[in-house]
CSV table of N, CA and C in Angstrom, one decimal:
chain,number,residue,atom,x,y,z
A,95,UNK,N,0.8,-1.2,0.0
A,95,UNK,CA,0.0,0.0,0.0
A,95,UNK,C,0.9,1.3,0.0
A,96,UNK,N,1.9,1.2,0.8
A,96,UNK,CA,2.8,2.4,0.9
A,96,UNK,C,3.4,2.7,-0.5
A,97,UNK,N,3.8,1.7,-1.2
A,97,UNK,CA,4.4,1.9,-2.5
A,97,UNK,C,3.5,2.6,-3.5
A,98,UNK,N,2.3,2.1,-3.6
A,98,UNK,CA,1.3,2.7,-4.5
A,98,UNK,C,1.0,4.1,-4.0
A,99,UNK,N,0.9,4.3,-2.7
A,99,UNK,CA,0.7,5.7,-2.2
A,99,UNK,C,1.8,6.6,-2.5
A,100,UNK,N,3.1,6.2,-2.4
A,100,UNK,CA,4.2,7.0,-2.8
A,100,UNK,C,4.2,7.3,-4.3
A,101,UNK,N,3.9,6.3,-5.1
A,101,UNK,CA,3.8,6.5,-6.6
A,101,UNK,C,2.7,7.5,-6.9
A,102,UNK,N,1.5,7.3,-6.3
A,102,UNK,CA,0.4,8.2,-6.5
A,102,UNK,C,0.7,9.7,-6.1
A,103,UNK,N,1.3,9.8,-4.9
A,103,UNK,CA,1.7,11.1,-4.4
A,103,UNK,C,2.7,11.8,-5.3
A,104,UNK,N,3.6,11.1,-5.9
A,104,UNK,CA,4.6,11.6,-6.8
A,104,UNK,C,3.8,12.1,-8.1
A,105,UNK,N,2.9,11.4,-8.5
A,105,UNK,CA,2.1,11.8,-9.7
A,105,UNK,C,1.3,13.0,-9.4
A,106,UNK,N,0.5,13.0,-8.3
A,106,UNK,CA,-0.4,14.1,-8.0
A,106,UNK,C,0.3,15.4,-7.7
A,107,UNK,N,1.4,15.3,-6.9
A,107,UNK,CA,2.0,16.5,-6.5
A,107,UNK,C,3.2,17.0,-7.3
A,108,UNK,N,3.8,16.1,-8.1
A,108,UNK,CA,5.0,16.4,-8.8
A,108,UNK,C,6.2,16.7,-8.0
A,109,UNK,N,6.1,16.4,-6.7
A,109,UNK,CA,7.2,16.6,-5.7
A,109,UNK,C,8.3,15.7,-6.0
A,110,UNK,N,9.5,16.3,-6.2
A,110,UNK,CA,10.7,15.6,-6.6
A,110,UNK,C,11.1,14.5,-5.6
A,111,UNK,N,10.8,14.8,-4.3
A,111,UNK,CA,11.2,13.9,-3.2
A,111,UNK,C,10.4,12.6,-3.4
A,112,UNK,N,9.1,12.7,-3.7
A,112,UNK,CA,8.3,11.4,-3.9
A,112,UNK,C,8.7,10.7,-5.2
A,113,UNK,N,9.0,11.5,-6.3
A,113,UNK,CA,9.5,10.9,-7.5
A,113,UNK,C,10.8,10.2,-7.3
A,114,UNK,N,11.7,10.7,-6.5
A,114,UNK,CA,12.9,10.1,-6.2
A,114,UNK,C,12.7,8.8,-5.5
A,115,UNK,N,11.8,8.8,-4.5
A,115,UNK,CA,11.5,7.5,-3.8
A,115,UNK,C,10.8,6.5,-4.7
A,116,UNK,N,10.0,6.9,-5.6
A,116,UNK,CA,9.4,6.0,-6.6
A,116,UNK,C,10.5,5.4,-7.5
A,117,UNK,N,11.4,6.2,-7.9
A,117,UNK,CA,12.5,5.7,-8.8
A,117,UNK,C,13.4,4.7,-8.0
A,118,UNK,N,13.7,5.1,-6.7
A,118,UNK,CA,14.5,4.2,-5.9
A,118,UNK,C,13.8,2.9,-5.7
A,119,UNK,N,12.5,2.9,-5.5
A,119,UNK,CA,11.8,1.7,-5.2
A,119,UNK,C,11.8,0.8,-6.5
A,120,UNK,N,11.5,1.3,-7.6
A,120,UNK,CA,11.5,0.5,-8.9
A,120,UNK,C,12.9,0.0,-9.2
A,121,UNK,N,13.9,0.8,-9.0
A,121,UNK,CA,15.3,0.3,-9.2
A,121,UNK,C,15.6,-0.8,-8.3
A,122,UNK,N,15.3,-0.6,-7.0
A,122,UNK,CA,15.6,-1.7,-6.0
A,122,UNK,C,14.9,-3.0,-6.4
A,123,UNK,N,13.6,-2.9,-6.7
A,123,UNK,CA,12.8,-4.1,-7.0
A,123,UNK,C,13.4,-4.8,-8.2
A,124,UNK,N,13.6,-4.1,-9.3
A,124,UNK,CA,14.0,-4.8,-10.5
A,124,UNK,C,15.5,-5.1,-10.7
A,125,UNK,N,16.3,-4.4,-9.9
A,125,UNK,CA,17.7,-4.5,-10.1
A,125,UNK,C,18.5,-5.1,-8.9
A,126,UNK,N,17.8,-5.1,-7.8
A,126,UNK,CA,18.5,-5.6,-6.6
A,126,UNK,C,17.8,-6.8,-5.8
A,127,UNK,N,16.5,-6.9,-6.0
A,127,UNK,CA,15.7,-7.9,-5.3
A,127,UNK,C,16.0,-9.2,-5.9
A,128,UNK,N,16.1,-10.3,-5.1
A,128,UNK,CA,16.4,-11.6,-5.7
A,128,UNK,C,15.3,-12.0,-6.6
A,129,UNK,N,15.6,-12.8,-7.6
A,129,UNK,CA,14.7,-13.3,-8.6
A,129,UNK,C,14.8,-14.8,-8.7
A,130,UNK,N,13.8,-15.5,-9.2
A,130,UNK,CA,13.8,-16.9,-9.5
A,130,UNK,C,14.6,-17.1,-10.7
A,131,UNK,N,14.9,-18.4,-11.1
A,131,UNK,CA,15.7,-18.7,-12.3
A,131,UNK,C,15.0,-18.2,-13.5
A,132,UNK,N,13.6,-18.1,-13.5
A,132,UNK,CA,12.8,-17.6,-14.6
A,132,UNK,C,12.6,-16.1,-14.6
A,133,UNK,N,13.2,-15.4,-13.6
A,133,UNK,CA,13.1,-13.9,-13.6
A,133,UNK,C,12.0,-13.3,-12.8
A,134,UNK,N,11.2,-14.1,-12.0
A,134,UNK,CA,10.2,-13.6,-11.2
A,134,UNK,C,10.8,-12.9,-9.9
A,135,UNK,N,10.4,-11.6,-9.7
A,135,UNK,CA,10.9,-10.9,-8.5
A,135,UNK,C,10.4,-11.7,-7.3
A,136,UNK,N,11.3,-12.0,-6.4
A,136,UNK,CA,10.9,-12.8,-5.2
A,136,UNK,C,11.0,-12.0,-4.0
A,137,UNK,N,9.9,-11.5,-3.5
A,137,UNK,CA,9.8,-10.6,-2.4
A,137,UNK,C,9.6,-11.4,-1.1
A,138,UNK,N,8.7,-12.3,-1.1
A,138,UNK,CA,8.5,-13.2,0.0
A,138,UNK,C,7.8,-14.5,-0.4
A,139,UNK,N,7.8,-15.5,0.4
A,139,UNK,CA,7.3,-16.8,-0.1
A,139,UNK,C,5.8,-16.9,-0.3
A,140,UNK,N,5.1,-16.3,0.6
A,140,UNK,CA,3.6,-16.4,0.5
A,140,UNK,C,3.1,-15.2,-0.3
A,141,UNK,N,2.4,-15.5,-1.3
A,141,UNK,CA,1.8,-14.5,-2.2
A,141,UNK,C,2.9,-13.9,-3.2
A,142,UNK,N,3.8,-14.7,-3.6
A,142,UNK,CA,4.9,-14.2,-4.4
A,142,UNK,C,4.4,-13.6,-5.7
A,143,UNK,N,3.4,-14.2,-6.3
A,143,UNK,CA,2.8,-13.7,-7.6
A,143,UNK,C,2.1,-12.4,-7.3
A,144,UNK,N,1.4,-12.3,-6.2
A,144,UNK,CA,0.7,-11.1,-5.8
A,144,UNK,C,1.7,-9.9,-5.7
A,145,UNK,N,2.8,-10.2,-5.0
A,145,UNK,CA,3.8,-9.1,-4.8
A,145,UNK,C,4.4,-8.7,-6.2
A,146,UNK,N,4.8,-9.7,-7.0
A,146,UNK,CA,5.4,-9.4,-8.3
A,146,UNK,C,4.5,-8.6,-9.2
A,147,UNK,N,3.2,-8.9,-9.2
A,147,UNK,CA,2.3,-8.2,-10.1
A,147,UNK,C,2.0,-6.8,-9.5
A,148,UNK,N,2.0,-6.7,-8.2
A,148,UNK,CA,1.7,-5.3,-7.6
A,148,UNK,C,2.8,-4.4,-7.8
A,149,UNK,N,4.1,-4.8,-7.7
A,149,UNK,CA,5.2,-3.9,-7.9
A,149,UNK,C,5.3,-3.6,-9.4
A,150,UNK,N,5.0,-4.6,-10.3
A,150,UNK,CA,5.0,-4.3,-11.7
A,150,UNK,C,4.0,-3.2,-12.0
A,151,UNK,N,2.8,-3.3,-11.5
A,151,UNK,CA,1.8,-2.3,-11.7
A,151,UNK,C,2.2,-0.9,-11.2
A,152,UNK,N,2.7,-0.9,-9.9
A,152,UNK,CA,3.1,0.4,-9.3
A,152,UNK,C,4.2,1.1,-10.2
A,153,UNK,N,5.2,0.4,-10.7
A,153,UNK,CA,6.2,1.0,-11.5
A,153,UNK,C,5.7,1.4,-12.9
A,154,UNK,N,4.9,0.6,-13.5
A,154,UNK,CA,4.3,0.9,-14.7
A,154,UNK,C,3.4,2.2,-14.6
A,155,UNK,N,2.7,2.3,-13.5
A,155,UNK,CA,1.8,3.4,-13.3
A,155,UNK,C,2.7,4.7,-13.2
A,156,UNK,N,3.7,4.7,-12.3
A,156,UNK,CA,4.5,5.8,-12.2
A,156,UNK,C,5.2,6.2,-13.5
A,157,UNK,N,5.7,5.2,-14.2
A,157,UNK,CA,6.3,5.5,-15.5
A,157,UNK,C,5.4,6.1,-16.5
A,158,UNK,N,4.1,5.6,-16.5
A,158,UNK,CA,3.1,6.1,-17.5
A,158,UNK,C,2.8,7.6,-17.2
A,159,UNK,N,3.0,8.0,-16.0
A,159,UNK,CA,2.7,9.4,-15.6
A,159,UNK,C,3.9,10.3,-15.7
A,160,UNK,N,5.0,9.7,-16.1
A,160,UNK,CA,6.2,10.6,-16.3
A,160,UNK,C,7.0,10.8,-15.0
A,161,UNK,N,6.8,10.0,-14.0
A,161,UNK,CA,7.5,10.2,-12.7
A,161,UNK,C,8.9,9.6,-12.7
A,162,UNK,N,9.1,8.6,-13.5
A,162,UNK,CA,10.3,7.9,-13.4
A,162,UNK,C,11.2,8.3,-14.6
A,163,UNK,N,12.5,8.4,-14.3
A,163,UNK,CA,13.5,8.8,-15.4
A,163,UNK,C,14.0,7.6,-16.2
A,164,UNK,N,13.9,6.4,-15.6
A,164,UNK,CA,14.3,5.2,-16.2
A,164,UNK,C,13.1,4.4,-16.6
A,165,UNK,N,13.2,3.5,-17.6
A,165,UNK,CA,12.1,2.6,-18.0
A,165,UNK,C,12.2,1.3,-17.3
A,166,UNK,N,11.1,0.9,-16.8
A,166,UNK,CA,10.9,-0.4,-16.2
A,166,UNK,C,9.9,-1.3,-16.9
A,167,UNK,N,9.5,-0.9,-18.1
A,167,UNK,CA,8.5,-1.6,-18.8
A,167,UNK,C,8.9,-3.1,-19.1
A,168,UNK,N,10.1,-3.3,-19.5
A,168,UNK,CA,10.5,-4.7,-19.8
A,168,UNK,C,10.5,-5.6,-18.6
A,169,UNK,N,11.0,-5.0,-17.5
A,169,UNK,CA,11.0,-5.8,-16.2
A,169,UNK,C,9.6,-6.0,-15.7
A,170,UNK,N,8.7,-5.0,-15.8
A,170,UNK,CA,7.4,-5.2,-15.3
A,170,UNK,C,6.6,-6.2,-16.2
A,171,UNK,N,6.9,-6.1,-17.5
A,171,UNK,CA,6.2,-7.1,-18.4
A,171,UNK,C,6.7,-8.5,-18.1
A,172,UNK,N,8.0,-8.6,-17.8
A,172,UNK,CA,8.5,-10.0,-17.5
A,172,UNK,C,7.7,-10.6,-16.3
A,173,UNK,N,7.4,-9.8,-15.3
A,173,UNK,CA,6.6,-10.4,-14.2
A,173,UNK,C,5.3,-10.9,-14.6
A,174,UNK,N,4.6,-10.1,-15.4
A,174,UNK,CA,3.2,-10.5,-15.9
A,174,UNK,C,3.3,-11.7,-16.8
A,175,UNK,N,4.3,-11.7,-17.7
A,175,UNK,CA,4.5,-12.8,-18.6
A,175,UNK,C,4.7,-14.1,-17.9
A,176,UNK,N,5.6,-14.0,-16.8
A,176,UNK,CA,5.8,-15.2,-16.0
A,176,UNK,C,4.5,-15.8,-15.4
A,177,UNK,N,3.7,-14.9,-14.9
A,177,UNK,CA,2.4,-15.3,-14.2
A,177,UNK,C,1.5,-15.9,-15.3
A,178,UNK,N,1.5,-15.4,-16.5
A,178,UNK,CA,0.6,-15.9,-17.5
A,178,UNK,C,1.2,-17.2,-18.3
A,179,UNK,N,2.3,-17.6,-17.9
A,179,UNK,CA,2.8,-18.9,-18.5
A,179,UNK,C,4.1,-18.9,-19.2
A,180,UNK,N,4.8,-17.7,-19.3
A,180,UNK,CA,6.1,-17.6,-19.9
A,180,UNK,C,7.2,-17.9,-18.9
A,181,UNK,N,7.2,-19.2,-18.5
A,181,UNK,CA,8.2,-19.7,-17.5
A,181,UNK,C,8.6,-21.1,-17.9
A,182,UNK,N,9.6,-21.6,-17.2
A,182,UNK,CA,10.2,-22.9,-17.5
A,182,UNK,C,9.2,-24.1,-17.5
A,183,UNK,N,8.1,-23.9,-16.7
A,183,UNK,CA,7.1,-24.9,-16.7
A,183,UNK,C,6.0,-24.8,-17.7
A,184,UNK,N,6.0,-23.7,-18.5
A,184,UNK,CA,4.9,-23.4,-19.4
A,184,UNK,C,3.6,-23.5,-18.7
A,185,UNK,N,3.5,-22.9,-17.6
A,185,UNK,CA,2.4,-23.0,-16.7
A,185,UNK,C,1.8,-21.6,-16.3
A,186,UNK,N,0.5,-21.4,-16.6
A,186,UNK,CA,-0.1,-20.2,-16.3
A,186,UNK,C,-0.6,-20.3,-14.9
A,187,UNK,N,-0.4,-19.3,-14.1
A,187,UNK,CA,-0.9,-19.3,-12.7
A,187,UNK,C,-2.2,-18.6,-12.6
A,188,UNK,N,-2.7,-18.1,-13.7
A,188,UNK,CA,-4.1,-17.5,-13.8
A,188,UNK,C,-5.1,-18.6,-14.2
A,189,UNK,N,-6.0,-18.9,-13.4
A,189,UNK,CA,-6.9,-20.0,-13.6
A,189,UNK,C,-7.7,-19.7,-14.9
A,190,UNK,N,-7.7,-20.7,-15.8
A,190,UNK,CA,-8.4,-20.6,-17.1
A,190,UNK,C,-7.7,-19.9,-18.2
A,191,UNK,N,-6.4,-19.5,-18.0
A,191,UNK,CA,-5.7,-18.8,-19.0
A,191,UNK,C,-4.6,-19.7,-19.5
A,192,UNK,N,-4.6,-19.9,-20.8
A,192,UNK,CA,-3.6,-20.8,-21.5
A,192,UNK,C,-4.0,-22.3,-21.5
A,193,UNK,N,-3.1,-23.1,-21.9
A,193,UNK,CA,-3.4,-24.5,-21.9
A,193,UNK,C,-3.1,-25.3,-20.6
A,194,UNK,N,-2.3,-24.7,-19.8
A,194,UNK,CA,-1.9,-25.4,-18.6
A,194,UNK,C,-2.0,-24.4,-17.4
A,195,UNK,N,-2.9,-24.7,-16.5
A,195,UNK,CA,-3.2,-23.8,-15.4
A,195,UNK,C,-3.7,-24.6,-14.2
A,196,UNK,N,-3.7,-24.0,-13.0
A,196,UNK,CA,-4.2,-24.7,-11.8
A,196,UNK,C,-5.6,-25.3,-12.0
A,197,UNK,N,-5.7,-26.6,-11.6
A,197,UNK,CA,-7.0,-27.3,-11.7
A,197,UNK,C,-7.7,-27.4,-10.4
A,198,UNK,N,-6.9,-27.4,-9.3
A,198,UNK,CA,-7.4,-27.5,-8.0
A,198,UNK,C,-6.8,-26.5,-7.1
A,199,UNK,N,-7.2,-25.2,-7.3
A,199,UNK,CA,-6.6,-24.1,-6.5
A,199,UNK,C,-6.9,-24.2,-5.0
A,200,UNK,N,-6.0,-23.7,-4.2
A,200,UNK,CA,-6.2,-23.7,-2.8
A,200,UNK,C,-6.0,-22.3,-2.3
A,201,UNK,N,-6.9,-21.9,-1.4
A,201,UNK,CA,-6.7,-20.6,-0.8
A,201,UNK,C,-7.1,-20.8,0.7
A,202,UNK,N,-6.1,-20.7,1.5
A,202,UNK,CA,-6.3,-21.1,2.9
A,202,UNK,C,-7.5,-20.3,3.6
A,203,UNK,N,-7.7,-19.1,3.3
A,203,UNK,CA,-8.7,-18.3,4.0
A,203,UNK,C,-10.1,-18.8,3.5
A,204,UNK,N,-10.2,-19.4,2.4
A,204,UNK,CA,-11.5,-19.9,1.9
A,204,UNK,C,-11.8,-21.3,2.3
A,205,UNK,N,-10.9,-21.9,3.1
A,205,UNK,CA,-11.0,-23.3,3.6
A,205,UNK,C,-11.5,-23.3,5.0
A,206,UNK,N,-12.1,-22.3,5.5
A,206,UNK,CA,-12.5,-22.2,6.9
A,206,UNK,C,-13.6,-23.2,7.3
């Protein structure tokens, strides 16, 4: 939430301090954060696809609004492509997308 808030504040105010934080965040995520062998940004074990897609969105949003000085489109696209099946397993993690996707999904909070 804080990331999207920083990106949004940078866009809305044009404040260089927020723009700088947005740039630092995207740079750290795509250039310093550990990645899987297939290039997925690995932020934490639980919800790894959620985190990868959220940071991709936040950086694409800031870039589309002219806040960032560097381009992160290719890195953000890589995250989404991985989720949709461009990975070593040729497996889409989006149910119903592509030829190979989860058939028996599990979501712990829905198993109460």
